[in-house]
Amino acid sequence: IETLTLNLKDEQETIAVGEQLAKITAAPLVIYLTGDLGAGKTTLSRGLIQGLGHQGAVKSPTYALVEPYELNGMEVFHFDLYRLSDPEELEFMGIRDYFTERSVCIIEWPDHGHGLLPPADMHLRLKYVNTGRELQIEALSPLGLSLLQQIK
Ligand code: ADP
Ligand code: MG
């Protein structure tokens, strides 16, 4: 297992990592984002989505469960499964249709969709450390590994 650990001292650094990931992002890609509430999952997603060219706000998709974007010819889906009480709800929303050859799926709280999500190429884990955050990036597929090597 390949991992990279980064210290992110403030919000700007979390956004910068997202922007850095955007530079090497290509579909298809599945990214899991985990960490406690307020750890910075949505902040990092914002850096990534804006880095892919989205102009304007990146809202937390908490109520809708998923926020779609069309960027650089890719479908980008930002999921937040925090409020998902039953993974079967994912079946009702047609979850499989989101994971295509041209989609990039960024998933906060993937553990809430356990068993119904495809495996991730990369798992990003955010942790509180003092006033900042620690980010661990784990590559889980050959694709994830090649992306990780590009940011090392
Ligand atoms: P989550 O989606 O994990 O619940 P959010 O991204 O919504 O978290 O909120 C993270 C909060 O922490 C925001 O207030 C943001 O400004 C702050 N934050 C993000 N990254 C850092 C960091 N590296 N150091 C300190 N604060 C951060
Ligand atoms: Mg969030």
Tab-separated table of N, CA and C and ligand atoms in Angstrom:
chain	number	residue	atom	x	y	z
A	1	ILE	N	0.852	-1.206	0.000
A	1	ILE	CA	0.000	0.000	0.000
A	1	ILE	C	0.878	1.243	0.000
A	2	GLU	N	0.553	2.137	-0.922
A	2	GLU	CA	1.305	3.388	-1.020
A	2	GLU	C	0.546	4.504	-0.344
A	3	THR	N	1.200	5.232	0.517
A	3	THR	CA	0.540	6.392	1.114
A	3	THR	C	1.471	7.590	1.120
A	4	LEU	N	0.849	8.754	1.208
A	4	LEU	CA	1.574	10.005	1.314
A	4	LEU	C	0.875	10.795	2.406
A	5	THR	N	1.649	11.330	3.351
A	5	THR	CA	1.046	12.110	4.430
A	5	THR	C	1.517	13.548	4.337
A	6	LEU	N	0.556	14.468	4.394
A	6	LEU	CA	0.865	15.896	4.276
A	6	LEU	C	0.296	16.652	5.462
A	7	ASN	N	1.019	17.658	5.915
A	7	ASN	CA	0.476	18.549	6.936
A	7	ASN	C	-0.088	19.783	6.267
A	8	LEU	N	-1.321	20.093	6.619
A	8	LEU	CA	-2.006	21.239	6.024
A	8	LEU	C	-2.275	22.236	7.138
A	9	LYS	N	-1.556	23.361	7.134
A	9	LYS	CA	-1.606	24.207	8.317
A	9	LYS	C	-2.828	25.113	8.364
A	10	ASP	N	-3.429	25.364	7.215
A	10	ASP	CA	-4.644	26.189	7.223
A	10	ASP	C	-5.543	25.833	6.036
A	11	GLU	N	-6.695	26.472	5.999
A	11	GLU	CA	-7.674	26.180	4.951
A	11	GLU	C	-7.069	26.329	3.550
A	12	GLN	N	-6.261	27.374	3.368
A	12	GLN	CA	-5.641	27.613	2.061
A	12	GLN	C	-4.830	26.395	1.597
A	13	GLU	N	-4.133	25.760	2.526
A	13	GLU	CA	-3.328	24.588	2.142
A	13	GLU	C	-4.206	23.391	1.776
A	14	THR	N	-5.361	23.291	2.420
A	14	THR	CA	-6.294	22.209	2.066
A	14	THR	C	-6.826	22.435	0.656
A	15	ILE	N	-7.163	23.668	0.357
A	15	ILE	CA	-7.647	24.001	-0.993
A	15	ILE	C	-6.541	23.741	-2.022
A	16	ALA	N	-5.309	24.094	-1.661
A	16	ALA	CA	-4.191	23.924	-2.587
A	16	ALA	C	-3.974	22.448	-2.943
A	17	VAL	N	-4.149	21.553	-1.984
A	17	VAL	CA	-4.015	20.113	-2.290
A	17	VAL	C	-5.092	19.686	-3.272
A	18	GLY	N	-6.298	20.187	-3.060
A	18	GLY	CA	-7.391	19.879	-3.989
A	18	GLY	C	-7.051	20.365	-5.391
A	19	GLU	N	-6.488	21.555	-5.483
A	19	GLU	CA	-6.120	22.115	-6.788
A	19	GLU	C	-5.012	21.286	-7.435
A	20	GLN	N	-4.090	20.835	-6.606
A	20	GLN	CA	-2.991	19.991	-7.102
A	20	GLN	C	-3.542	18.666	-7.650
A	21	LEU	N	-4.502	18.096	-6.917
A	21	LEU	CA	-5.129	16.858	-7.390
A	21	LEU	C	-5.869	17.092	-8.705
A	22	ALA	N	-6.470	18.275	-8.831
A	22	ALA	CA	-7.234	18.591	-10.050
A	22	ALA	C	-6.341	18.519	-11.280
A	23	LYS	N	-5.094	18.930	-11.130
A	23	LYS	CA	-4.175	18.960	-12.270
A	23	LYS	C	-3.906	17.575	-12.836
A	24	ILE	N	-4.044	16.549	-12.020
A	24	ILE	CA	-3.742	15.193	-12.481
A	24	ILE	C	-4.995	14.327	-12.578
A	25	THR	N	-6.148	14.950	-12.351
A	25	THR	CA	-7.398	14.193	-12.386
A	25	THR	C	-7.853	13.927	-13.813
A	26	ALA	N	-8.190	12.683	-14.086
A	26	ALA	CA	-8.803	12.314	-15.361
A	26	ALA	C	-9.816	11.210	-15.075
A	27	ALA	N	-10.899	11.214	-15.833
A	27	ALA	CA	-11.928	10.193	-15.662
A	27	ALA	C	-11.490	8.885	-16.323
A	28	PRO	N	-11.896	7.753	-15.798
A	28	PRO	CA	-12.712	7.562	-14.609
A	28	PRO	C	-11.874	7.594	-13.338
A	29	LEU	N	-12.481	8.092	-12.276
A	29	LEU	CA	-11.760	8.170	-11.006
A	29	LEU	C	-12.765	8.159	-9.853
A	30	VAL	N	-12.431	7.414	-8.819
A	30	VAL	CA	-13.263	7.382	-7.610
A	30	VAL	C	-12.387	7.726	-6.420
A	31	ILE	N	-12.777	8.776	-5.712
A	31	ILE	CA	-12.020	9.234	-4.547
A	31	ILE	C	-12.911	9.173	-3.307
A	32	TYR	N	-12.449	8.477	-2.278
A	32	TYR	CA	-13.138	8.479	-0.984
A	32	TYR	C	-12.486	9.542	-0.103
A	33	LEU	N	-13.313	10.277	0.623
A	33	LEU	CA	-12.834	11.318	1.538
A	33	LEU	C	-13.404	11.042	2.919
A	34	THR	N	-12.542	10.766	3.883
A	34	THR	CA	-13.068	10.521	5.226
A	34	THR	C	-12.386	11.410	6.254
A	35	GLY	N	-12.998	11.492	7.406
A	35	GLY	CA	-12.513	12.347	8.487
A	35	GLY	C	-13.711	12.902	9.235
A	36	ASP	N	-13.468	13.316	10.480
A	36	ASP	CA	-14.551	13.832	11.312
A	36	ASP	C	-15.220	15.050	10.679
A	37	LEU	N	-16.383	15.395	11.213
A	37	LEU	CA	-17.062	16.626	10.799
A	37	LEU	C	-16.108	17.795	10.974
A	38	GLY	N	-16.020	18.632	9.957
A	38	GLY	CA	-15.175	19.820	10.040
A	38	GLY	C	-13.705	19.550	9.771
A	39	ALA	N	-13.385	18.319	9.386
A	39	ALA	CA	-11.970	17.990	9.151
A	39	ALA	C	-11.450	18.593	7.851
A	40	GLY	N	-12.363	18.947	6.940
A	40	GLY	CA	-11.913	19.616	5.719
A	40	GLY	C	-12.237	18.873	4.424
A	41	LYS	N	-13.142	17.902	4.489
A	41	LYS	CA	-13.473	17.114	3.298
A	41	LYS	C	-14.091	17.992	2.205
A	42	THR	N	-15.042	18.829	2.606
A	42	THR	CA	-15.698	19.692	1.611
A	42	THR	C	-14.742	20.775	1.132
A	43	THR	N	-13.899	21.273	2.021
A	43	THR	CA	-12.900	22.282	1.631
A	43	THR	C	-11.972	21.713	0.562
A	44	LEU	N	-11.497	20.489	0.770
A	44	LEU	CA	-10.606	19.865	-0.212
A	44	LEU	C	-11.355	19.608	-1.527
A	45	SER	N	-12.598	19.172	-1.405
A	45	SER	CA	-13.418	18.951	-2.604
A	45	SER	C	-13.575	20.252	-3.384
A	46	ARG	N	-13.756	21.354	-2.664
A	46	ARG	CA	-13.911	22.651	-3.317
A	46	ARG	C	-12.669	23.006	-4.127
A	47	GLY	N	-11.493	22.771	-3.532
A	47	GLY	CA	-10.243	23.037	-4.247
A	47	GLY	C	-10.137	22.192	-5.505
A	48	LEU	N	-10.561	20.945	-5.382
A	48	LEU	CA	-10.504	20.020	-6.514
A	48	LEU	C	-11.482	20.441	-7.610
A	49	ILE	N	-12.708	20.723	-7.227
A	49	ILE	CA	-13.756	21.050	-8.215
A	49	ILE	C	-13.466	22.396	-8.876
A	50	GLN	N	-13.010	23.359	-8.087
A	50	GLN	CA	-12.659	24.648	-8.681
A	50	GLN	C	-11.385	24.514	-9.529
A	51	GLY	N	-10.479	23.650	-9.083
A	51	GLY	CA	-9.267	23.396	-9.862
A	51	GLY	C	-9.570	22.755	-11.213
A	52	LEU	N	-10.697	22.048	-11.292
A	52	LEU	CA	-11.111	21.445	-12.563
A	52	LEU	C	-11.818	22.458	-13.450
A	53	GLY	N	-11.987	23.677	-12.928
A	53	GLY	CA	-12.536	24.744	-13.760
A	53	GLY	C	-13.889	25.279	-13.328
A	54	HIS	N	-14.445	24.760	-12.271
A	54	HIS	CA	-15.735	25.283	-11.815
A	54	HIS	C	-15.576	26.681	-11.234
A	55	GLN	N	-16.370	27.605	-11.753
A	55	GLN	CA	-16.320	28.972	-11.232
A	55	GLN	C	-17.550	29.162	-10.363
A	56	GLY	N	-17.322	29.653	-9.183
A	56	GLY	CA	-18.450	29.843	-8.283
A	56	GLY	C	-18.351	28.895	-7.107
A	57	ALA	N	-19.397	28.926	-6.323
A	57	ALA	CA	-19.369	28.216	-5.054
A	57	ALA	C	-19.447	26.704	-5.245
A	58	VAL	N	-18.894	25.995	-4.306
A	58	VAL	CA	-19.081	24.550	-4.211
A	58	VAL	C	-19.842	24.334	-2.922
A	59	LYS	N	-21.122	24.032	-3.066
A	59	LYS	CA	-21.917	23.856	-1.856
A	59	LYS	C	-21.788	22.439	-1.350
A	60	SER	N	-21.965	22.322	-0.071
A	60	SER	CA	-21.962	20.988	0.502
A	60	SER	C	-23.219	20.275	0.024
A	61	PRO	N	-23.061	19.092	-0.571
A	61	PRO	CA	-24.227	18.395	-1.108
A	61	PRO	C	-25.021	17.631	-0.053
A	62	THR	N	-24.841	17.977	1.197
A	62	THR	CA	-25.419	17.184	2.278
A	62	THR	C	-26.897	16.833	2.078
A	63	TYR	N	-27.722	17.798	1.674
A	63	TYR	CA	-29.164	17.513	1.588
A	63	TYR	C	-29.534	16.772	0.325
A	64	ALA	N	-28.822	17.080	-0.772
A	64	ALA	CA	-29.130	16.436	-2.046
A	64	ALA	C	-28.393	15.105	-2.189
A	65	LEU	N	-27.449	14.859	-1.319
A	65	LEU	CA	-26.557	13.686	-1.369
A	65	LEU	C	-25.517	13.776	-2.480
A	66	VAL	N	-25.882	14.388	-3.616
A	66	VAL	CA	-24.900	14.510	-4.693
A	66	VAL	C	-25.095	15.812	-5.443
A	67	GLU	N	-23.984	16.435	-5.809
A	67	GLU	CA	-23.984	17.673	-6.595
A	67	GLU	C	-23.213	17.393	-7.887
A	68	PRO	N	-23.874	17.536	-9.041
A	68	PRO	CA	-23.199	17.247	-10.307
A	68	PRO	C	-22.550	18.470	-10.937
A	69	TYR	N	-21.441	18.257	-11.613
A	69	TYR	CA	-20.753	19.313	-12.362
A	69	TYR	C	-20.349	18.722	-13.710
A	70	GLU	N	-20.288	19.577	-14.723
A	70	GLU	CA	-19.779	19.153	-16.035
A	70	GLU	C	-18.544	20.005	-16.274
A	71	LEU	N	-17.364	19.398	-16.202
A	71	LEU	CA	-16.117	20.162	-16.256
A	71	LEU	C	-15.111	19.493	-17.173
A	72	ASN	N	-14.568	20.234	-18.115
A	72	ASN	CA	-13.543	19.692	-19.020
A	72	ASN	C	-13.983	18.399	-19.690
A	73	GLY	N	-15.254	18.319	-20.050
A	73	GLY	CA	-15.737	17.104	-20.695
A	73	GLY	C	-15.903	15.922	-19.758
A	74	MET	N	-15.741	16.184	-18.454
A	74	MET	CA	-15.929	15.111	-17.475
A	74	MET	C	-17.185	15.399	-16.663
A	75	GLU	N	-17.824	14.313	-16.255
A	75	GLU	CA	-18.903	14.466	-15.290
A	75	GLU	C	-18.270	14.332	-13.923
A	76	VAL	N	-18.452	15.342	-13.114
A	76	VAL	CA	-17.887	15.313	-11.765
A	76	VAL	C	-19.050	15.255	-10.779
A	77	PHE	N	-19.042	14.226	-9.938
A	77	PHE	CA	-20.101	14.070	-8.947
A	77	PHE	C	-19.501	14.166	-7.557
A	78	HIS	N	-20.006	15.124	-6.804
A	78	HIS	CA	-19.547	15.316	-5.428
A	78	HIS	C	-20.638	14.789	-4.490
A	79	PHE	N	-20.351	13.684	-3.850
A	79	PHE	CA	-21.311	13.062	-2.933
A	79	PHE	C	-20.994	13.421	-1.488
A	80	ASP	N	-22.039	13.574	-0.696
A	80	ASP	CA	-21.881	13.628	0.758
A	80	ASP	C	-22.943	12.700	1.339
A	81	LEU	N	-22.509	11.554	1.810
A	81	LEU	CA	-23.464	10.529	2.252
A	81	LEU	C	-23.727	10.589	3.750
A	82	TYR	N	-23.358	11.726	4.373
A	82	TYR	CA	-23.508	11.840	5.833
A	82	TYR	C	-24.937	11.519	6.281
A	83	ARG	N	-25.922	12.047	5.517
A	83	ARG	CA	-27.320	11.877	5.920
A	83	ARG	C	-27.980	10.614	5.390
A	84	LEU	N	-27.196	9.810	4.744
A	84	LEU	CA	-27.751	8.557	4.227
A	84	LEU	C	-27.939	7.602	5.388
A	85	SER	N	-29.183	7.233	5.636
A	85	SER	CA	-29.396	6.363	6.797
A	85	SER	C	-29.352	4.897	6.385
A	86	ASP	N	-29.745	4.634	5.147
A	86	ASP	CA	-29.787	3.254	4.681
A	86	ASP	C	-29.102	3.182	3.318
A	87	PRO	N	-28.046	2.397	3.200
A	87	PRO	CA	-27.340	2.322	1.908
A	87	PRO	C	-28.276	1.987	0.743
A	88	GLU	N	-29.413	1.365	1.051
A	88	GLU	CA	-30.336	1.009	-0.030
A	88	GLU	C	-30.899	2.227	-0.744
A	89	GLU	N	-30.894	3.383	-0.055
A	89	GLU	CA	-31.318	4.633	-0.710
A	89	GLU	C	-30.479	4.881	-1.954
A	90	LEU	N	-29.262	4.395	-1.921
A	90	LEU	CA	-28.383	4.580	-3.075
A	90	LEU	C	-28.902	3.817	-4.290
A	91	GLU	N	-29.538	2.695	-4.033
A	91	GLU	CA	-30.148	1.937	-5.130
A	91	GLU	C	-31.273	2.754	-5.755
A	92	PHE	N	-32.072	3.411	-4.886
A	92	PHE	CA	-33.206	4.191	-5.384
A	92	PHE	C	-32.740	5.380	-6.210
A	93	MET	N	-31.590	5.935	-5.875
A	93	MET	CA	-31.118	7.083	-6.657
A	93	MET	C	-30.326	6.639	-7.890
A	94	GLY	N	-30.263	5.364	-8.128
A	94	GLY	CA	-29.597	4.853	-9.330
A	94	GLY	C	-28.098	5.044	-9.270
A	95	ILE	N	-27.529	4.710	-8.126
A	95	ILE	CA	-26.121	4.997	-7.854
A	95	ILE	C	-25.179	4.495	-8.951
A	96	ARG	N	-25.502	3.363	-9.543
A	96	ARG	CA	-24.582	2.802	-10.548
A	96	ARG	C	-24.390	3.731	-11.745
A	97	ASP	N	-25.425	4.481	-12.078
A	97	ASP	CA	-25.352	5.370	-13.247
A	97	ASP	C	-24.335	6.499	-13.076
A	98	TYR	N	-23.917	6.757	-11.854
A	98	TYR	CA	-22.959	7.837	-11.619
A	98	TYR	C	-21.522	7.412	-11.913
A	99	PHE	N	-21.282	6.117	-11.863
A	99	PHE	CA	-19.909	5.644	-12.022
A	99	PHE	C	-19.696	5.167	-13.449
A	100	THR	N	-19.220	6.082	-14.298
A	100	THR	CA	-19.037	5.761	-15.710
A	100	THR	C	-17.581	6.005	-16.096
A	101	GLU	N	-17.278	5.706	-17.348
A	101	GLU	CA	-15.921	5.901	-17.861
A	101	GLU	C	-15.519	7.367	-17.900
A	102	ARG	N	-16.528	8.247	-17.945
A	102	ARG	CA	-16.172	9.667	-18.012
A	102	ARG	C	-16.522	10.423	-16.740
A	103	SER	N	-16.705	9.699	-15.641
A	103	SER	CA	-17.040	10.413	-14.413
A	103	SER	C	-15.916	10.381	-13.385
A	104	VAL	N	-15.890	11.475	-12.633
A	104	VAL	CA	-15.008	11.595	-11.479
A	104	VAL	C	-15.933	11.693	-10.277
A	105	CYS	N	-15.822	10.739	-9.350
A	105	CYS	CA	-16.707	10.724	-8.189
A	105	CYS	C	-15.911	10.978	-6.930
A	106	ILE	N	-16.307	12.047	-6.225
A	106	ILE	CA	-15.663	12.449	-4.974
A	106	ILE	C	-16.698	12.168	-3.882
A	107	ILE	N	-16.349	11.305	-2.946
A	107	ILE	CA	-17.375	10.802	-2.025
A	107	ILE	C	-17.003	11.038	-0.566
A	108	GLU	N	-17.743	11.965	0.088
A	108	GLU	CA	-17.585	12.167	1.533
A	108	GLU	C	-18.464	11.136	2.248
A	109	TRP	N	-17.979	10.616	3.358
A	109	TRP	CA	-18.670	9.594	4.159
A	109	TRP	C	-18.989	8.329	3.342
A	110	PRO	N	-18.005	7.786	2.634
A	110	PRO	CA	-18.274	6.590	1.819
A	110	PRO	C	-18.690	5.391	2.665
A	111	ASP	N	-18.306	5.381	3.937
A	111	ASP	CA	-18.659	4.252	4.800
A	111	ASP	C	-20.179	4.134	4.958
A	112	HIS	N	-20.911	5.263	4.776
A	112	HIS	CA	-22.375	5.197	4.874
A	112	HIS	C	-22.997	4.481	3.674
A	113	GLY	N	-22.226	4.328	2.613
A	113	GLY	CA	-22.741	3.635	1.430
A	113	GLY	C	-22.139	2.258	1.284
A	114	HIS	N	-21.689	1.762	2.394
A	114	HIS	CA	-20.944	0.507	2.405
A	114	HIS	C	-21.629	-0.594	1.602
A	115	GLY	N	-20.854	-1.202	0.727
A	115	GLY	CA	-21.370	-2.338	-0.029
A	115	GLY	C	-22.011	-1.941	-1.345
A	116	LEU	N	-22.348	-0.654	-1.498
A	116	LEU	CA	-23.026	-0.239	-2.723
A	116	LEU	C	-22.203	0.726	-3.561
A	117	LEU	N	-21.003	1.032	-3.116
A	117	LEU	CA	-20.140	1.930	-3.880
A	117	LEU	C	-19.032	1.111	-4.533
A	118	PRO	N	-18.577	1.541	-5.697
A	118	PRO	CA	-17.417	0.871	-6.280
A	118	PRO	C	-16.179	1.171	-5.435
A	119	PRO	N	-15.165	0.358	-5.520
A	119	PRO	CA	-13.959	0.618	-4.750
A	119	PRO	C	-13.289	1.910	-5.211
A	120	ALA	N	-12.538	2.528	-4.293
A	120	ALA	CA	-11.883	3.800	-4.601
A	120	ALA	C	-10.525	3.576	-5.253
A	121	ASP	N	-10.138	4.535	-6.084
A	121	ASP	CA	-8.758	4.587	-6.586
A	121	ASP	C	-7.853	5.242	-5.555
A	122	MET	N	-8.437	6.192	-4.813
A	122	MET	CA	-7.674	6.906	-3.787
A	122	MET	C	-8.547	7.136	-2.573
A	123	HIS	N	-7.933	7.005	-1.403
A	123	HIS	CA	-8.644	7.311	-0.167
A	123	HIS	C	-7.914	8.457	0.515
A	124	LEU	N	-8.595	9.553	0.710
A	124	LEU	CA	-8.020	10.710	1.389
A	124	LEU	C	-8.593	10.758	2.801
A	125	ARG	N	-7.703	10.740	3.784
A	125	ARG	CA	-8.155	10.788	5.184
A	125	ARG	C	-7.659	12.075	5.837
A	126	LEU	N	-8.582	12.839	6.393
A	126	LEU	CA	-8.224	14.100	7.058
A	126	LEU	C	-8.377	13.959	8.559
A	127	LYS	N	-7.392	14.494	9.267
A	127	LYS	CA	-7.405	14.425	10.735
A	127	LYS	C	-7.075	15.784	11.323
A	128	TYR	N	-7.698	16.090	12.449
A	128	TYR	CA	-7.325	17.301	13.188
A	128	TYR	C	-5.959	17.099	13.839
A	129	VAL	N	-5.056	18.062	13.631
A	129	VAL	CA	-3.791	18.051	14.365
A	129	VAL	C	-3.522	19.488	14.807
A	130	ASN	N	-3.551	19.698	16.084
A	130	ASN	CA	-3.440	21.053	16.637
A	130	ASN	C	-4.459	21.969	15.953
A	131	THR	N	-3.981	23.081	15.373
A	131	THR	CA	-4.946	23.973	14.718
A	131	THR	C	-5.080	23.675	13.230
A	132	GLY	N	-4.282	22.722	12.743
A	132	GLY	CA	-4.327	22.388	11.320
A	132	GLY	C	-4.908	21.008	11.077
A	133	ARG	N	-4.511	20.422	9.953
A	133	ARG	CA	-5.012	19.098	9.593
A	133	ARG	C	-3.861	18.266	9.044
A	134	GLU	N	-4.031	16.961	9.167
A	134	GLU	CA	-3.113	16.037	8.519
A	134	GLU	C	-3.902	15.302	7.453
A	135	LEU	N	-3.315	15.196	6.279
A	135	LEU	CA	-3.970	14.486	5.180
A	135	LEU	C	-3.150	13.267	4.816
A	136	GLN	N	-3.812	12.121	4.831
A	136	GLN	CA	-3.159	10.911	4.343
A	136	GLN	C	-3.822	10.506	3.026
A	137	ILE	N	-2.993	10.363	2.020
A	137	ILE	CA	-3.483	9.953	0.702
A	137	ILE	C	-3.039	8.522	0.469
A	138	GLU	N	-3.997	7.656	0.264
A	138	GLU	CA	-3.676	6.246	0.031
A	138	GLU	C	-4.122	5.851	-1.382
A	139	ALA	N	-3.219	5.250	-2.127
A	139	ALA	CA	-3.544	4.765	-3.465
A	139	ALA	C	-4.056	3.335	-3.354
A	140	LEU	N	-5.179	3.060	-3.989
A	140	LEU	CA	-5.816	1.749	-3.858
A	140	LEU	C	-5.974	1.017	-5.183
A	141	SER	N	-5.489	1.603	-6.253
A	141	SER	CA	-5.555	0.939	-7.562
A	141	SER	C	-4.332	1.390	-8.342
A	142	PRO	N	-4.029	0.705	-9.451
A	142	PRO	CA	-2.903	1.154	-10.285
A	142	PRO	C	-3.074	2.612	-10.718
A	143	LEU	N	-4.308	2.992	-11.039
A	143	LEU	CA	-4.578	4.374	-11.420
A	143	LEU	C	-4.286	5.321	-10.254
A	144	GLY	N	-4.775	4.956	-9.077
A	144	GLY	CA	-4.530	5.781	-7.889
A	144	GLY	C	-3.041	5.907	-7.618
A	145	LEU	N	-2.333	4.805	-7.826
A	145	LEU	CA	-0.897	4.792	-7.591
A	145	LEU	C	-0.178	5.738	-8.547
A	146	SER	N	-0.585	5.723	-9.812
A	146	SER	CA	0.102	6.592	-10.769
A	146	SER	C	-0.203	8.057	-10.448
A	147	LEU	N	-1.406	8.344	-9.970
A	147	LEU	CA	-1.725	9.721	-9.580
A	147	LEU	C	-0.901	10.130	-8.362
A	148	LEU	N	-0.812	9.212	-7.406
A	148	LEU	CA	-0.058	9.515	-6.183
A	148	LEU	C	1.405	9.812	-6.513
A	149	GLN	N	1.946	9.041	-7.437
A	149	GLN	CA	3.350	9.258	-7.794
A	149	GLN	C	3.561	10.609	-8.456
A	150	GLN	N	2.517	11.110	-9.103
A	150	GLN	CA	2.644	12.425	-9.738
A	150	GLN	C	2.591	13.578	-8.745
A	151	ILE	N	2.042	13.347	-7.552
A	151	ILE	CA	2.026	14.460	-6.593
A	151	ILE	C	3.128	14.329	-5.545
A	152	LYS	N	3.834	13.226	-5.568
A	152	LYS	CA	4.910	13.024	-4.594
A	152	LYS	C	6.082	13.943	-4.879
B	1	ADP	P1	-16.032	18.545	6.417
B	1	ADP	O1	-16.554	18.547	5.021
B	1	ADP	O2	-14.938	17.535	6.632
B	1	ADP	O3	-17.102	18.403	7.446
B	1	ADP	P2	-15.475	21.347	5.932
B	1	ADP	O4	-14.536	21.376	4.795
B	1	ADP	O5	-16.898	21.665	5.666
B	1	ADP	O6	-15.317	19.947	6.683
B	1	ADP	O7	-14.980	22.340	7.069
B	1	ADP	C1	-13.655	22.367	7.429
B	1	ADP	C2	-13.398	23.556	8.313
B	1	ADP	O8	-12.051	23.542	8.706
B	1	ADP	C3	-13.620	24.877	7.594
B	1	ADP	O9	-14.041	25.823	8.555
B	1	ADP	C4	-12.245	25.230	7.067
B	1	ADP	O10	-12.015	26.601	6.998
B	1	ADP	C5	-11.352	24.611	8.124
B	1	ADP	N1	-10.112	24.059	7.547
B	1	ADP	C6	-9.950	23.385	6.387
B	1	ADP	N2	-8.677	22.996	6.228
B	1	ADP	C7	-8.006	23.415	7.323
B	1	ADP	C8	-6.642	23.285	7.745
B	1	ADP	N3	-5.730	22.643	7.018
B	1	ADP	N4	-6.290	23.845	8.937
B	1	ADP	C9	-7.225	24.473	9.690
B	1	ADP	N5	-8.527	24.621	9.334
B	1	ADP	C10	-8.918	24.096	8.168
B	2	MG	MG	-18.453	18.052	4.220
